[in-house]
Amino acid sequence: MEERCSHDTRYPSDMNDIEWNIIRPYVDVREHLGSPRTICLRCVINALFYKNKTGCQWQMLPHEYPHPSAVYWYLKKWTDNGAWKRINDDLVIRLRRKAGKEDSPSLVIIDSQSVKTTDVGGDVGFDGGKQVNGRKRHIAVDTLGLLLVIVVTAASVQEANSAVFLGPKMQGRFPRLQKILVDGGYKEKFIGWFLEHCQWIVEVATRREGARGFEVIPLRWIVERTFGWFNHFRGLSKDYEYHVDISESMVYLASIRIMLKRLSRRKSKIYQNANC
């Protein structure tokens, strides 16, 4: 019997039918044990998109959505079983194919962003360079700016030491990958780890010699643009979560929401760059 949405909402962050049909196979899995489910999963995901977009507190979710405790329970469940990562990875492949690219990128761009945390606690640290007390988001994107990997650590973890967190999540996933592009903050220790464990070349993108004032560095701007996309989600303006795995899921949710909108369009407006 076909389930119908039990909550009639009209918020801009809600999914349309096309977007729900894309994401539904990943989350609408019948359990073999227990009583029949009574919560609308489409409403649960719409509630997560709403919270991530608006940055509201859990207890201030609109009453049209399921109870906040139920929404958080599903968020934690899909975080623990890796659903958000699987959804993100598959949507990345679909968008890359739509842009005429191979499933696996040959070039990846890595950067980090330090954000403040609240008094909720958890794993936090101080970033002396950015003068931020909180957490650091380390992301890897392809040349379309699509999120490939997200790792959240204490802000005290320096870029040069982030390879041990990013590397294991990248190993074995990208058969075509040959080069990683980073900025000057990623030093020999970072470069050596990827060369030793993955045989990938890490190139440090720098400004032209003698350049003065602001200068756009080729390809480096792509990862900055991705951070700019995430700035449209108020739930990512700070890190509001206690657990870092939930923090990573909130970033995946923003990425998934962006890609769902693109996949539901007839024509892609993705920036295309070479055959990377």
CSV table of C-alpha atoms in Angstrom, one decimal:
chain,number,residue,atom,x,y,z
A,1,MET,CA,0.0,0.0,0.0
A,2,GLU,CA,1.4,3.4,-1.0
A,3,GLU,CA,2.2,5.7,1.9
A,4,ARG,CA,1.0,9.3,1.8
A,5,CYS,CA,2.7,12.2,3.4
A,6,SER,CA,1.1,12.8,6.8
A,7,HIS,CA,2.2,16.4,7.2
A,8,ASP,CA,1.1,19.0,4.7
A,9,THR,CA,4.0,21.6,4.6
A,10,ARG,CA,4.9,24.2,2.1
A,11,TYR,CA,8.3,25.4,3.3
A,12,PRO,CA,10.9,26.3,0.6
A,13,SER,CA,13.3,23.7,2.0
A,14,ASP,CA,10.9,20.8,1.5
A,15,MET,CA,11.5,18.3,-1.2
A,16,ASN,CA,9.3,18.0,-4.3
A,17,ASP,CA,8.1,14.7,-5.6
A,18,ILE,CA,11.0,14.3,-8.0
A,19,GLU,CA,13.6,14.9,-5.3
A,20,TRP,CA,11.8,12.5,-2.9
A,21,ASN,CA,11.8,9.8,-5.5
A,22,ILE,CA,15.5,10.2,-5.9
A,23,ILE,CA,16.3,9.9,-2.2
A,24,ARG,CA,13.6,7.5,-1.1
A,25,PRO,CA,15.3,4.1,-2.0
A,26,TYR,CA,18.1,4.9,0.4
A,27,VAL,CA,16.0,5.6,3.5
A,28,ASP,CA,12.6,3.8,2.9
A,29,VAL,CA,13.9,0.4,3.9
A,30,ARG,CA,11.4,-1.9,5.6
A,31,GLU,CA,12.5,-3.4,8.9
A,32,HIS,CA,11.8,-7.1,9.4
A,33,LEU,CA,11.2,-6.8,13.1
A,34,GLY,CA,9.0,-4.5,15.2
A,35,SER,CA,5.7,-2.8,14.7
A,36,PRO,CA,4.8,-1.1,11.4
A,37,ARG,CA,6.3,2.4,11.0
A,38,THR,CA,3.9,5.3,11.6
A,39,ILE,CA,6.2,8.2,10.9
A,40,CYS,CA,6.4,9.7,7.4
A,41,LEU,CA,10.1,9.5,6.4
A,42,ARG,CA,9.6,12.2,3.8
A,43,CYS,CA,8.5,14.5,6.6
A,44,VAL,CA,11.5,13.5,8.7
A,45,ILE,CA,14.0,14.4,5.9
A,46,ASN,CA,12.1,17.7,5.2
A,47,ALA,CA,12.4,18.5,8.9
A,48,LEU,CA,16.2,17.9,8.7
A,49,PHE,CA,16.4,20.1,5.6
A,50,TYR,CA,14.4,22.8,7.4
A,51,LYS,CA,16.6,22.8,10.5
A,52,ASN,CA,19.8,22.8,8.4
A,53,LYS,CA,18.5,25.7,6.3
A,54,THR,CA,17.1,27.9,9.0
A,55,GLY,CA,19.4,26.9,11.9
A,56,CYS,CA,16.5,26.7,14.4
A,57,GLN,CA,16.8,24.8,17.6
A,58,TRP,CA,15.6,21.2,17.7
A,59,GLN,CA,12.6,22.0,19.9
A,60,MET,CA,11.6,24.8,17.6
A,61,LEU,CA,10.9,22.7,14.6
A,62,PRO,CA,7.4,23.5,13.1
A,63,HIS,CA,4.7,21.4,14.6
A,64,GLU,CA,3.8,20.2,11.0
A,65,TYR,CA,6.8,18.0,11.1
A,66,PRO,CA,7.3,14.8,13.3
A,67,HIS,CA,8.4,15.3,16.9
A,68,PRO,CA,12.0,16.6,17.2
A,69,SER,CA,13.1,13.6,19.2
A,70,ALA,CA,11.9,11.3,16.3
A,71,VAL,CA,13.6,13.5,13.7
A,72,TYR,CA,16.9,13.3,15.7
A,73,TRP,CA,16.5,9.6,16.2
A,74,TYR,CA,16.4,9.0,12.4
A,75,LEU,CA,19.3,11.5,11.9
A,76,LYS,CA,21.4,9.5,14.3
A,77,LYS,CA,20.3,6.2,12.8
A,78,TRP,CA,21.2,7.2,9.2
A,79,THR,CA,24.5,8.6,10.5
A,80,ASP,CA,25.4,5.4,12.2
A,81,ASN,CA,24.6,3.2,9.2
A,82,GLY,CA,26.3,5.5,6.7
A,83,ALA,CA,23.2,6.4,4.8
A,84,TRP,CA,24.1,10.1,4.4
A,85,LYS,CA,27.5,9.3,2.9
A,86,ARG,CA,26.0,6.7,0.5
A,87,ILE,CA,23.4,9.1,-0.7
A,88,ASN,CA,26.0,11.9,-1.2
A,89,ASP,CA,28.4,9.6,-3.0
A,90,ASP,CA,25.7,8.3,-5.4
A,91,LEU,CA,24.3,11.8,-6.1
A,92,VAL,CA,27.9,13.0,-6.9
A,93,ILE,CA,28.2,10.2,-9.5
A,94,ARG,CA,24.9,11.1,-11.0
A,95,LEU,CA,25.8,14.8,-11.3
A,96,ARG,CA,29.2,14.0,-12.7
A,97,ARG,CA,27.6,11.8,-15.4
A,98,LYS,CA,25.1,14.5,-16.1
A,99,ALA,CA,28.1,16.9,-16.7
A,100,GLY,CA,29.7,14.3,-19.0
A,101,LYS,CA,32.5,13.3,-16.6
A,102,GLU,CA,33.8,9.9,-15.3
A,103,ASP,CA,32.4,8.6,-12.1
A,104,SER,CA,35.8,9.0,-10.3
A,105,PRO,CA,37.6,12.4,-10.4
A,106,SER,CA,41.3,12.6,-11.4
A,107,LEU,CA,41.8,15.8,-9.4
A,108,VAL,CA,40.6,16.6,-5.9
A,109,ILE,CA,40.8,20.0,-4.1
A,110,ILE,CA,41.1,20.0,-0.3
A,111,ASP,CA,40.6,22.9,2.2
A,112,SER,CA,39.4,23.5,5.7
A,113,GLN,CA,37.1,25.9,7.5
A,114,SER,CA,37.1,26.8,11.2
A,115,VAL,CA,33.8,27.5,12.8
A,116,LYS,CA,32.7,28.5,16.3
A,117,THR,CA,30.8,26.1,18.5
A,118,THR,CA,28.2,26.8,21.2
A,119,ASP,CA,28.1,25.8,24.8
A,120,VAL,CA,26.8,22.4,23.9
A,121,GLY,CA,30.3,21.0,24.4
A,122,GLY,CA,32.0,18.1,22.6
A,123,ASP,CA,35.4,17.9,20.9
A,124,VAL,CA,36.6,21.5,20.5
A,125,GLY,CA,39.9,23.3,20.2
A,126,PHE,CA,41.5,26.7,19.3
A,127,ASP,CA,42.7,27.6,15.9
A,128,GLY,CA,45.5,30.0,16.4
A,129,GLY,CA,45.7,31.1,12.8
A,130,LYS,CA,42.0,32.0,12.5
A,131,GLN,CA,41.6,32.9,16.1
A,132,VAL,CA,38.5,30.6,16.3
A,133,ASN,CA,37.6,28.4,19.3
A,134,GLY,CA,35.5,25.6,18.0
A,135,ARG,CA,35.8,22.9,15.2
A,136,LYS,CA,37.4,22.6,11.8
A,137,ARG,CA,35.7,21.2,8.7
A,138,HIS,CA,38.1,19.5,6.3
A,139,ILE,CA,36.5,18.9,2.9
A,140,ALA,CA,37.6,17.4,-0.4
A,141,VAL,CA,35.7,18.4,-3.6
A,142,ASP,CA,36.0,17.6,-7.3
A,143,THR,CA,36.3,20.1,-10.0
A,144,LEU,CA,32.6,20.7,-10.1
A,145,GLY,CA,32.7,21.7,-6.4
A,146,LEU,CA,30.8,18.6,-5.3
A,147,LEU,CA,31.5,17.3,-1.8
A,148,LEU,CA,33.4,14.0,-1.8
A,149,VAL,CA,34.7,13.8,1.8
A,150,ILE,CA,34.0,15.7,5.0
A,151,VAL,CA,35.9,15.3,8.3
A,152,VAL,CA,35.1,17.4,11.4
A,153,THR,CA,37.8,17.8,14.0
A,154,ALA,CA,38.7,20.1,16.8
A,155,ALA,CA,39.8,23.5,15.4
A,156,SER,CA,43.3,22.9,17.0
A,157,VAL,CA,44.1,20.2,14.3
A,158,GLN,CA,46.3,21.9,11.8
A,159,GLU,CA,46.0,21.4,8.1
A,160,ALA,CA,49.4,19.7,7.9
A,161,ASN,CA,48.2,17.0,10.4
A,162,SER,CA,44.8,16.4,8.7
A,163,ALA,CA,46.0,13.7,6.3
A,164,VAL,CA,45.5,11.0,9.0
A,165,PHE,CA,41.9,12.0,9.2
A,166,LEU,CA,41.1,12.6,5.5
A,167,GLY,CA,43.3,10.0,4.0
A,168,PRO,CA,41.7,6.8,5.3
A,169,LYS,CA,38.3,8.1,4.1
A,170,MET,CA,39.7,8.6,0.6
A,171,GLN,CA,41.8,5.5,0.2
A,172,GLY,CA,40.4,3.0,-2.4
A,173,ARG,CA,37.4,5.2,-3.4
A,174,PHE,CA,38.8,7.1,-6.4
A,175,PRO,CA,40.5,4.8,-8.9
A,176,ARG,CA,41.2,7.7,-11.3
A,177,LEU,CA,42.6,10.1,-8.8
A,178,GLN,CA,46.1,11.3,-9.5
A,179,LYS,CA,46.5,14.7,-7.9
A,180,ILE,CA,45.3,16.6,-4.9
A,181,LEU,CA,45.4,20.4,-4.9
A,182,VAL,CA,45.9,22.3,-1.6
A,183,ASP,CA,47.0,25.7,-0.4
A,184,GLY,CA,50.2,26.7,1.4
A,185,GLY,CA,49.0,25.6,4.8
A,186,TYR,CA,49.4,21.9,3.9
A,187,LYS,CA,53.0,21.1,4.3
A,188,GLU,CA,55.5,18.3,3.9
A,189,LYS,CA,53.9,16.0,6.5
A,190,PHE,CA,50.5,16.1,4.6
A,191,ILE,CA,52.2,15.7,1.2
A,192,GLY,CA,54.3,12.8,2.4
A,193,TRP,CA,51.4,10.9,3.9
A,194,PHE,CA,49.4,10.8,0.7
A,195,LEU,CA,52.5,10.0,-1.4
A,196,GLU,CA,53.4,7.1,0.9
A,197,HIS,CA,50.0,5.6,1.5
A,198,CYS,CA,48.1,6.4,-1.7
A,199,GLN,CA,50.7,7.3,-4.3
A,200,TRP,CA,48.9,10.5,-5.0
A,201,ILE,CA,50.7,13.7,-5.9
A,202,VAL,CA,49.8,16.7,-3.7
A,203,GLU,CA,50.3,20.0,-5.4
A,204,VAL,CA,50.5,23.3,-3.4
A,205,ALA,CA,48.7,26.1,-5.3
A,206,THR,CA,50.5,29.4,-4.8
A,207,ARG,CA,50.2,32.9,-6.1
A,208,ARG,CA,52.2,34.1,-9.0
A,209,GLU,CA,55.6,35.4,-8.1
A,210,GLY,CA,55.4,39.1,-7.9
A,211,ALA,CA,51.6,39.2,-7.7
A,212,ARG,CA,50.2,42.1,-5.7
A,213,GLY,CA,46.8,42.4,-4.1
A,214,PHE,CA,44.0,39.9,-4.5
A,215,GLU,CA,44.5,37.2,-7.1
A,216,VAL,CA,42.3,34.2,-8.0
A,217,ILE,CA,44.3,31.0,-7.9
A,218,PRO,CA,43.2,28.6,-10.7
A,219,LEU,CA,41.0,25.7,-9.4
A,220,ARG,CA,41.5,26.7,-5.8
A,221,TRP,CA,38.5,29.0,-6.0
A,222,ILE,CA,36.3,25.9,-6.5
A,223,VAL,CA,36.5,24.7,-3.0
A,224,GLU,CA,36.0,28.2,-1.7
A,225,ARG,CA,32.8,28.4,-3.7
A,226,THR,CA,31.7,25.1,-2.1
A,227,PHE,CA,32.1,26.7,1.3
A,228,GLY,CA,30.1,29.7,0.0
A,229,TRP,CA,27.3,27.3,-0.9
A,230,PHE,CA,27.3,26.0,2.6
A,231,ASN,CA,27.0,29.5,3.9
A,232,HIS,CA,23.4,29.5,2.6
A,233,PHE,CA,22.6,27.0,5.4
A,234,ARG,CA,22.3,28.8,8.7
A,235,GLY,CA,22.6,25.6,10.5
A,236,LEU,CA,26.3,25.5,9.4
A,237,SER,CA,27.1,29.1,10.5
A,238,LYS,CA,28.3,27.5,13.7
A,239,ASP,CA,28.7,23.9,14.8
A,240,TYR,CA,25.7,23.3,17.1
A,241,GLU,CA,26.1,19.6,17.6
A,242,TYR,CA,27.9,17.7,20.5
A,243,HIS,CA,29.0,14.7,18.4
A,244,VAL,CA,31.3,15.3,15.5
A,245,ASP,CA,29.7,12.5,13.4
A,246,ILE,CA,26.4,14.4,13.6
A,247,SER,CA,28.2,17.6,12.6
A,248,GLU,CA,29.5,15.8,9.5
A,249,SER,CA,26.0,14.6,8.7
A,250,MET,CA,24.7,18.2,8.7
A,251,VAL,CA,27.3,19.1,6.1
A,252,TYR,CA,26.3,16.0,4.1
A,253,LEU,CA,22.7,17.1,4.3
A,254,ALA,CA,23.5,20.5,2.9
A,255,SER,CA,25.4,18.9,0.0
A,256,ILE,CA,22.6,16.4,-0.6
A,257,ARG,CA,20.0,19.3,-0.7
A,258,ILE,CA,22.1,21.2,-3.2
A,259,MET,CA,22.5,18.1,-5.5
A,260,LEU,CA,18.8,17.1,-5.3
A,261,LYS,CA,17.8,20.5,-6.6
A,262,ARG,CA,20.2,20.2,-9.5
A,263,LEU,CA,19.1,16.7,-10.4
A,264,SER,CA,15.4,17.7,-10.4
A,265,ARG,CA,16.1,20.3,-13.1
A,266,ARG,CA,15.9,19.4,-16.8
A,267,LYS,CA,19.1,21.2,-17.6
A,268,SER,CA,22.3,21.3,-15.6
A,269,LYS,CA,23.9,24.6,-14.7
A,270,ILE,CA,27.0,23.0,-13.3
A,271,TYR,CA,30.4,24.7,-14.0
A,272,GLN,CA,32.4,22.3,-16.2
A,273,ASN,CA,36.1,22.2,-16.2
A,274,ALA,CA,38.4,19.9,-18.3
A,275,ASN,CA,38.1,16.1,-17.9
A,276,CYS,CA,38.9,15.9,-14.2
